[in-house]
Short mmCIF file of C-alpha atoms in Angstrom, two decimals:
data_model
loop_
_atom_site.label_atom_id
_atom_site.label_comp_id
_atom_site.label_asym_id
_atom_site.label_seq_id
_atom_site.Cartn_x
_atom_site.Cartn_y
_atom_site.Cartn_z
CA MET A 110 88.83 62.61 87.53
CA GLU A 111 91.15 62.87 90.96
CA ARG A 112 92.79 60.05 89.50
CA ARG A 113 93.76 61.57 86.31
CA LEU A 114 94.43 64.13 88.16
CA LYS A 115 96.82 62.84 89.61
CA GLY A 116 98.97 60.99 86.89
CA ILE A 117 99.28 64.23 85.17
CA GLY A 118 99.80 66.93 88.05
CA MET A 119 96.34 68.35 89.20
CA GLN A 120 95.87 66.28 91.88
CA LYS A 121 98.65 67.52 93.78
CA PHE A 122 98.17 70.83 92.94
CA ILE A 123 94.83 70.45 94.26
CA LYS A 124 95.59 68.78 97.88
CA TYR A 125 97.63 70.44 98.47
CA LEU A 126 95.83 74.11 97.54
CA LEU A 127 92.70 72.92 100.03
CA LEU A 128 94.88 71.51 102.10
CA ILE A 129 95.78 75.55 102.86
CA MET A 130 92.49 76.24 103.24
CA VAL A 131 91.59 73.66 106.06
CA THR A 132 94.53 75.49 108.00
CA ILE A 133 93.56 78.23 109.87
CA ILE A 134 92.99 81.14 108.66
CA GLY A 135 91.25 84.35 109.76
CA LEU A 136 88.94 85.66 106.38
CA SER A 137 89.20 89.08 107.95
CA MET A 138 90.16 92.83 107.18
CA GLY A 139 92.96 93.22 109.67
CA GLU A 140 95.69 89.81 110.15
CA LEU A 141 95.46 86.55 109.82
CA VAL A 142 95.02 84.47 112.66
CA SER A 143 96.82 81.99 114.27
CA ALA A 144 96.03 78.82 115.25
CA ASN A 145 96.00 79.79 118.80
CA GLN A 146 93.19 81.93 118.66
CA LEU A 147 90.82 79.49 117.31
CA SER A 148 88.56 77.88 120.13
CA PHE A 149 87.79 74.93 117.95
CA SER A 150 88.75 72.74 115.30
CA VAL A 151 86.56 70.42 112.87
CA VAL A 152 88.17 67.68 111.03
CA PRO A 153 86.80 65.53 108.44
CA VAL A 154 85.97 61.19 108.83
CA LEU A 155 86.16 60.01 105.09
CA PRO A 156 84.26 57.55 104.27
CA ASP A 157 85.29 54.46 102.04
CA ASN A 158 83.63 55.88 99.10
CA GLN A 159 87.05 58.95 99.38
CA VAL A 160 88.57 59.60 96.23
CA ASP A 161 91.98 59.90 98.22
CA LYS A 162 92.02 59.14 102.35
CA LYS A 163 95.28 61.06 102.13
CA ASP A 164 93.45 64.91 101.10
CA GLY A 165 92.32 66.40 104.23
CA PHE A 166 89.10 66.87 102.96
CA TYR A 167 86.08 65.56 101.09
CA ASN A 168 85.87 64.60 97.99
CA LEU A 169 83.27 61.28 97.65
CA VAL A 170 82.08 59.90 94.25
CA LEU A 171 78.35 58.79 95.07
CA GLN A 172 76.06 57.27 91.96
CA PRO A 173 73.12 59.09 90.36
CA GLY A 174 69.82 59.61 93.20
CA GLU A 175 72.65 58.61 95.92
CA SER A 176 72.38 60.20 99.84
CA GLN A 177 75.35 59.62 101.56
CA ASP A 178 75.54 60.53 105.80
CA VAL A 179 79.39 62.08 106.41
CA THR A 180 80.51 62.75 109.71
CA LEU A 181 82.79 65.86 110.70
CA ARG A 182 84.58 65.22 114.08
CA TYR A 183 84.08 68.93 116.41
CA SER A 184 86.32 69.86 119.44
CA ASN A 185 86.91 72.40 122.04
CA SER A 186 90.01 72.34 123.16
CA THR A 187 88.67 75.43 125.88
CA LYS A 188 87.54 75.93 129.29
CA LYS A 189 84.14 77.37 127.53
CA PRO A 190 81.04 76.49 125.71
CA VAL A 191 81.64 77.06 121.81
CA THR A 192 79.35 77.55 119.26
CA VAL A 193 80.09 77.17 116.10
CA THR A 194 78.80 78.51 113.01
CA THR A 195 78.35 76.18 109.53
CA LYS A 196 78.41 77.51 106.00
CA VAL A 197 78.01 76.15 102.60
CA ALA A 198 78.75 77.33 100.08
CA PRO A 199 80.07 76.70 95.98
CA ALA A 200 83.17 77.27 95.07
CA THR A 201 84.37 80.31 93.47
CA THR A 202 87.21 82.38 92.24
CA ASN A 203 88.39 86.12 93.07
CA ILE A 204 89.63 88.41 91.26
CA ASN A 205 93.05 87.28 91.90
CA GLY A 206 92.77 83.86 89.78
CA VAL A 207 92.21 81.74 93.50
CA VAL A 208 89.33 79.30 94.54
CA GLU A 209 87.72 80.34 97.41
CA TYR A 210 85.38 78.23 98.65
CA GLY A 211 83.96 80.40 101.10
CA THR A 212 80.87 82.53 101.05
CA ASN A 213 82.06 85.06 99.56
CA LYS A 214 80.28 88.13 97.30
CA SER A 215 80.87 86.61 94.04
CA LYS A 216 78.15 86.23 91.48
CA ILE A 217 77.04 82.34 91.07
CA ASP A 218 78.26 81.22 86.84
CA ARG A 219 75.48 80.45 84.94
CA THR A 220 77.15 77.64 84.19
CA LEU A 221 76.18 75.73 87.62
CA LYS A 222 74.26 72.87 86.93
CA TYR A 223 74.18 71.92 90.47
CA ASN A 224 75.29 74.31 93.99
CA LEU A 225 76.96 72.25 96.38
CA LYS A 226 74.76 74.77 98.77
CA ASP A 227 71.94 73.03 97.34
CA LEU A 228 73.30 69.78 98.14
CA LEU A 229 74.38 69.38 101.68
CA THR A 230 72.57 69.82 104.90
CA VAL A 231 74.46 70.27 107.78
CA GLN A 232 73.54 71.59 111.27
CA PRO A 233 74.39 75.14 111.06
CA ASN A 234 74.72 76.24 114.87
CA VAL A 235 77.17 73.23 116.75
CA THR A 236 77.63 74.20 120.61
CA ILE A 237 81.03 72.34 121.43
CA GLN A 238 80.75 71.89 125.86
CA PRO A 239 84.38 71.77 127.59
CA GLY A 240 86.96 69.59 126.73
CA GLU A 241 83.77 67.87 124.45
CA THR A 242 84.62 66.28 121.13
CA LYS A 243 81.14 65.54 119.36
CA ASP A 244 80.32 64.12 115.76
CA VAL A 245 78.02 65.96 113.66
CA ILE A 246 76.35 64.30 110.95
CA VAL A 247 76.25 65.73 107.12
CA HIS A 248 73.96 65.06 104.52
CA VAL A 249 75.05 64.74 101.21
CA THR A 250 72.95 64.42 97.72
CA MET A 251 73.93 63.42 93.87
CA PRO A 252 71.44 64.30 91.75
CA GLU A 253 69.48 62.11 90.17
CA GLN A 254 70.53 63.42 86.60
CA HIS A 255 74.04 62.60 84.81
CA VAL A 256 76.08 64.93 86.15
CA GLU A 257 79.96 65.95 84.08
CA GLY A 258 82.38 66.67 86.33
CA ILE A 259 82.80 68.04 89.47
CA ILE A 260 80.56 69.40 92.18
CA ALA A 261 82.96 71.54 94.30
CA GLY A 262 82.38 73.94 97.66
CA GLY A 263 83.27 74.10 100.97
CA LEU A 264 82.18 74.96 104.51
CA THR A 265 83.20 77.63 106.57
CA PHE A 266 83.36 77.02 109.83
CA SER A 267 83.10 80.37 112.73
CA ASP A 268 83.63 80.66 116.09
CA GLN A 269 79.93 82.31 116.70
CA ALA A 270 80.16 84.68 119.81
CA ALA A 271 84.50 85.44 118.98
CA ASP A 272 83.11 85.90 115.48
CA LYS A 273 80.45 88.35 116.89
CA ALA A 274 82.15 89.96 119.28
CA ALA A 275 84.90 91.03 116.88
CA LYS A 276 81.75 92.20 114.51
CA THR A 277 81.23 94.72 116.51
CA ASN A 278 84.03 95.43 118.19
CA LYS A 279 85.80 98.78 116.51
CA SER A 280 88.93 101.07 117.95
CA SER A 281 89.48 104.63 118.56
CA THR A 282 91.05 104.80 114.92
CA MET A 283 89.59 102.05 111.77
CA ALA A 284 86.73 99.44 112.27
CA ILE A 285 87.94 95.89 111.84
CA LYS A 286 86.05 93.31 111.63
CA ASN A 287 88.31 89.50 112.02
CA ILE A 288 86.35 86.37 111.46
CA TYR A 289 87.59 83.31 113.44
CA GLY A 290 87.31 80.13 111.51
CA PHE A 291 88.42 78.03 108.21
CA GLN A 292 88.02 76.61 105.76
CA LEU A 293 86.75 72.86 104.16
CA GLY A 294 86.89 72.12 100.72
CA PHE A 295 83.94 69.66 99.82
CA LEU A 296 84.11 67.87 96.29
CA ILE A 297 81.40 65.88 95.13
CA ARG A 298 81.55 63.43 91.62
CA GLN A 299 79.42 60.19 89.86
CA SER A 300 82.43 58.98 88.74
CA ILE A 301 86.70 59.48 89.14
CA PRO A 302 87.72 59.86 85.73
CA ASN A 303 88.12 63.43 83.50
CA PRO A 304 84.87 63.26 81.99
CA TYR A 305 85.96 65.75 79.06
CA SER A 306 88.97 65.31 76.33
CA ASP A 307 91.83 67.46 76.18
CA ALA A 308 89.80 69.24 72.58
CA LYS A 309 87.14 69.45 74.69
CA ILE A 310 89.41 71.67 77.14
CA ASN A 311 90.90 73.38 74.22
CA HIS A 312 87.92 74.21 72.48
CA ASP A 313 85.40 74.91 75.48
CA GLY A 314 88.24 75.38 78.33
CA LEU A 315 88.21 79.09 78.74
CA LYS A 316 85.54 81.84 77.60
CA LEU A 317 85.60 85.51 77.26
CA SER A 318 82.99 87.60 77.78
CA LYS A 319 82.85 91.17 79.06
CA ILE A 320 86.36 93.52 78.02
CA GLN A 321 85.48 96.49 80.13
CA ALA A 322 86.93 99.93 81.62
CA ASN A 323 87.02 99.11 85.43
CA GLN A 324 88.48 100.09 88.94
CA VAL A 325 91.06 97.99 91.27
CA ASN A 326 91.13 99.35 95.33
CA TYR A 327 90.07 102.92 92.89
CA ARG A 328 92.58 102.65 90.80
CA ASN A 329 91.96 102.01 87.20
CA ALA A 330 92.33 99.18 84.95
CA ILE A 331 90.92 97.60 81.96
CA SER A 332 88.82 94.06 82.82
CA MET A 333 88.00 90.82 80.63
CA ASN A 334 85.69 88.49 82.21
CA LEU A 335 87.67 84.72 81.92
CA GLN A 336 85.02 82.23 82.28
CA ASN A 337 85.27 78.36 83.16
CA PRO A 338 82.37 76.77 81.53
CA LEU A 339 83.37 73.07 83.00
CA ALA A 340 82.76 71.72 85.67
CA VAL A 341 87.34 70.67 86.37
CA TYR A 342 90.04 72.65 87.61
CA VAL A 343 91.86 74.89 85.60
CA ASN A 344 95.35 74.47 86.94
CA GLN A 345 98.33 76.38 87.00
CA MET A 346 96.57 78.73 85.08
CA ALA A 347 98.67 81.30 83.42
CA VAL A 348 97.43 84.60 81.01
CA SER A 349 99.42 87.43 79.20
CA ALA A 350 97.18 90.52 77.87
CA LYS A 351 98.49 92.84 76.15
CA ILE A 352 95.66 96.73 75.25
CA PHE A 353 96.29 97.60 71.88
CA ASP A 354 94.82 101.09 70.42
CA ALA A 355 92.03 100.15 67.36
CA ASN A 356 94.18 98.99 65.05
CA GLY A 357 96.07 96.83 67.12
CA LYS A 358 99.79 98.08 66.13
CA LYS A 359 101.09 99.57 69.78
CA VAL A 360 101.05 98.32 72.71
CA LEU A 361 99.52 100.55 75.12
CA TYR A 362 98.39 98.18 78.62
CA SER A 363 99.70 94.47 79.53
CA SER A 364 99.74 92.15 81.79
CA LYS A 365 101.44 88.66 82.43
CA ASP A 366 99.94 86.27 85.52
CA ASN A 367 101.07 82.38 86.01
CA MET A 368 100.01 80.09 89.08
CA MET A 369 96.36 80.84 89.10
CA GLN A 370 93.57 78.33 89.00
CA MET A 371 89.85 78.62 87.75
CA ALA A 372 87.38 76.49 90.38
CA PRO A 373 84.91 74.56 87.85
CA ASN A 374 82.15 75.97 86.08
CA SER A 375 83.03 79.83 88.16
CA ASN A 376 84.55 83.16 86.44
CA PHE A 377 86.68 86.10 87.37
CA ASP A 378 87.50 89.50 85.93
CA TYR A 379 91.58 89.27 85.49
CA SER A 380 92.70 92.76 85.31
CA VAL A 381 95.83 95.06 83.90
CA MET A 382 95.93 97.84 85.93
CA LEU A 383 96.50 101.40 83.59
CA GLY A 384 99.34 102.65 86.13
CA ASN A 385 99.01 105.21 88.50
CA GLY A 386 97.95 108.11 87.37
CA LYS A 387 97.21 106.69 83.86
CA LYS A 388 93.92 108.90 83.33
CA LEU A 389 90.96 106.59 80.54
CA ASN A 390 90.82 107.73 77.80
CA PRO A 391 87.08 106.79 75.21
CA GLY A 392 87.90 105.32 72.36
CA THR A 393 88.34 101.61 71.15
CA TYR A 394 90.89 99.30 71.83
CA ARG A 395 92.10 95.71 71.15
CA LEU A 396 92.91 92.94 73.00
CA LYS A 397 95.14 89.98 72.07
CA LEU A 398 95.00 87.85 75.87
CA THR A 399 96.36 84.20 75.38
CA ALA A 400 95.72 81.98 78.21
CA TYR A 401 97.65 78.48 78.95
CA ALA A 402 97.17 76.13 81.77
CA LEU A 403 98.65 72.82 83.09
CA LYS A 404 102.52 72.11 82.71
CA ASP A 405 103.40 69.09 80.74
CA VAL A 406 106.48 68.09 80.25
CA ASN A 407 104.96 67.34 76.41
CA GLY A 408 102.90 69.85 76.11
CA LYS A 409 102.40 71.25 72.91
CA TYR A 410 101.97 74.86 74.54
CA LYS A 411 105.71 75.94 75.07
CA THR A 412 106.12 79.75 76.18
CA LYS A 413 108.91 82.18 77.58
CA LEU A 414 106.42 84.94 78.55
CA PHE A 415 107.12 83.73 82.15
CA ASN A 416 110.87 82.76 82.56
CA LYS A 417 114.23 82.30 80.53
CA GLN A 418 114.11 78.36 80.11
CA GLY A 419 110.32 77.98 79.20
CA ASP A 420 107.57 76.37 80.27
CA GLN A 421 104.55 73.83 78.33
CA TYR A 422 101.42 73.38 78.99
CA LYS A 423 99.03 71.07 77.71
CA TYR A 424 95.82 73.80 76.60
CA ARG A 425 95.90 77.06 75.41
CA TRP A 426 93.23 79.94 74.69
CA GLN A 427 93.79 82.09 72.31
CA PHE A 428 91.17 85.69 72.44
CA ASN A 429 91.57 88.86 70.12
CA ARG A 430 88.30 91.25 69.99
CA LYS A 431 87.38 95.22 69.63
CA PHE A 432 86.17 96.91 72.57
CA THR A 433 85.46 100.10 73.76
CA ILE A 434 85.12 102.38 76.18
CA SER A 435 82.58 105.54 76.37
CA GLY A 436 83.22 108.96 77.42
CA ALA A 437 81.34 109.03 80.55
CA VAL A 438 82.59 105.19 81.41
CA ALA A 439 85.83 106.62 81.71
CA LYS A 440 84.89 110.39 83.29
CA LYS A 441 83.52 108.32 85.92
CA TYR A 442 86.50 106.53 86.90
CA ASN A 443 88.24 109.04 86.47
CA ALA A 444 86.36 111.04 88.80
CA LYS A 445 87.52 107.95 91.30
CA ASP A 446 91.21 107.25 90.97
CA VAL A 447 92.84 108.03 94.12
CA THR A 448 96.34 108.16 91.94
CA ILE A 449 94.91 110.72 89.65
CA LYS A 450 95.49 114.06 90.51
CA HIS A 451 92.35 116.44 90.32
CA PHE A 452 92.31 119.99 89.29
CA ASP A 453 90.55 121.55 93.03
CA TRP A 454 87.91 124.33 91.92
CA LEU A 455 87.58 124.68 95.42
CA LYS A 456 91.40 125.91 95.77
CA LEU A 457 91.01 128.05 92.89
CA LEU A 458 88.33 129.39 94.34
CA MET A 459 90.03 130.48 97.41
CA ILE A 460 92.88 131.61 96.26
CA VAL A 461 91.09 133.91 93.83
CA ALA A 462 89.38 134.50 96.45
CA ILE A 463 92.22 135.79 98.48
CA VAL A 464 94.06 137.52 95.72
CA LEU A 465 90.82 139.72 94.53
CA ALA A 466 91.05 140.66 98.36
CA LEU A 467 94.28 141.67 98.63
CA LEU A 468 94.16 143.56 95.19
CA GLY A 469 90.71 145.10 96.98
CA GLY A 470 92.87 146.23 99.76
CA LEU A 471 95.54 147.60 98.18
CA LEU A 472 93.48 149.38 95.78
CA TRP A 473 91.19 150.78 98.85
CA PHE A 474 94.62 152.51 100.44
CA ILE A 475 95.76 154.23 97.36
CA LEU A 476 92.38 155.59 96.63
CA TRP A 477 92.48 156.50 100.55
CA LYS A 478 95.55 157.36 100.24
CA ARG A 479 95.16 159.52 97.32
CA LEU A 480 91.48 161.33 98.90
CA LYS A 481 93.93 162.32 102.35
CA ASP A 482 96.29 164.40 99.74
CA ASP A 483 94.17 166.00 98.24
CA GLU A 484 92.27 167.33 101.63
CA LEU A 485 93.29 170.97 102.74
CA VAL A 486 95.18 172.14 105.77
CA GLU A 487 96.31 175.65 106.76
CA ILE A 488 100.15 175.82 107.71
CA GLU A 489 102.95 179.48 108.40
CA GLU A 490 105.36 180.07 106.38
CA ASP A 491 108.23 181.79 106.45
CA VAL A 492 108.92 184.14 103.79
CA ARG A 493 111.30 186.57 102.76
CA ASP A 494 109.39 190.03 101.72
CA VAL A 495 110.89 192.03 98.41
CA GLU A 496 113.12 194.50 101.12
CA GLY A 497 114.04 190.80 102.42
CA LYS A 498 113.20 190.83 105.52
CA LEU A 499 111.67 188.03 107.38
CA VAL A 500 108.31 187.56 107.11
CA THR A 501 105.35 184.86 108.14
CA VAL A 502 102.06 184.14 106.20
CA MET A 503 99.15 181.89 106.88
CA ARG A 504 97.46 180.71 103.25
CA LYS A 505 95.47 177.29 103.24
CA VAL A 506 97.55 173.78 100.74
CA SER A 507 96.96 171.01 100.44
CA GLU A 508 98.03 167.87 102.05
CA ARG A 509 100.94 166.77 99.43
CA GLU A 510 102.08 170.27 99.19
CA TYR A 511 102.81 170.76 102.92
CA LYS A 512 104.94 167.50 103.03
CA ARG A 513 106.39 168.78 99.40
CA LEU A 514 107.57 171.81 101.39
CA LEU A 515 108.54 170.07 103.78
CA LYS A 516 110.78 167.46 101.97
CA GLN A 517 112.55 170.90 100.31
CA GLY A 518 113.18 172.70 103.67
CA LYS A 519 111.26 175.74 103.04
CA HIS A 520 109.56 177.21 106.71
CA VAL A 521 106.57 175.43 107.28
CA ARG A 522 104.20 175.08 109.63
CA LEU A 523 100.73 173.03 110.45
CA ILE A 524 98.52 175.25 112.20
CA LYS A 525 95.34 172.61 111.72
CA LYS A 526 93.58 170.39 108.98
CA VAL A 527 90.69 172.51 107.42
CA LYS A 528 87.34 170.29 107.15
#
């Protein structure tokens, strides 16, 4: 298949992608691991049945039922022994449309008939002494049945001690788990030419399965599961997705991406983001999705979706489908979306409680003041009798009346409060 791919540009794409995977990367939640952080190296010794020895990964042609031992060359350039852990995994496609060759949480697609993990026997832990180079055998067995296309996967190598230490190390602010290692692609097939015709790929090369409300990084989205059911790579993949109202007249959400890739017999959720602060609304919608693959100057499918000049592609798939979002699902995701400002009932209750407390305090003060003003006091007041003589009289009045007399400038004096 690789010769065919090379002739149409797919070979170079696969080669470059897998060479990148072979470079030293940090499979981590933190920063990428630089080359000088790795304590070891692993180089594949490519056999004669390698499709192209310029590749930096295994790409083998085997007959049905044939077994073969290939060699991995481990090296330790440090001054301490290093134990390298090696794991095998099938190739998968992540949510960004990128092929992964290491272990991950992606579910194996139901169309994957042969898992590379079941076809390779590799030593899980290899200890290399300081300055030592060691050859380690990997045993590969091709299924006895006829296999169309590629069985794709990879080997993941990691420093056991450094990996374990990084996983248990927690900083004062947050836990960061770094895995010190890298991946090596491993492809096997029974024949080199692409076993699928262009008509077959155009008809069956991409399937649309489930469409559903979803979240990406706690942000509302609508995801459509795209499946590659064939044992070939879908290269230079471009997707344009538009979500309409139920009548298919008004565009509500849209997204487009190009230069993606799908592994053989894999699937991934392509997501259309709603946008910050946008709520999912229950109801019926219509999805119109167009996907392209493999740029070709002679390709019959041309689009200007991704540049003004336009691109020509060899393959195209189109989907037009209705789907429904229930009220319960919309409510669940809206409650978890970190960009949506939710009504804070607790805050409201606290504000109401404070207002009620202030009103209660004000009411208590008014009542207290009124009761206090109604209390009786005994006063002396200088008044003139009928003959105009100044005399002093004693009488009982309310405190309110006493204050009123003072305000009027009357000659009054407080003697005592009357209990």
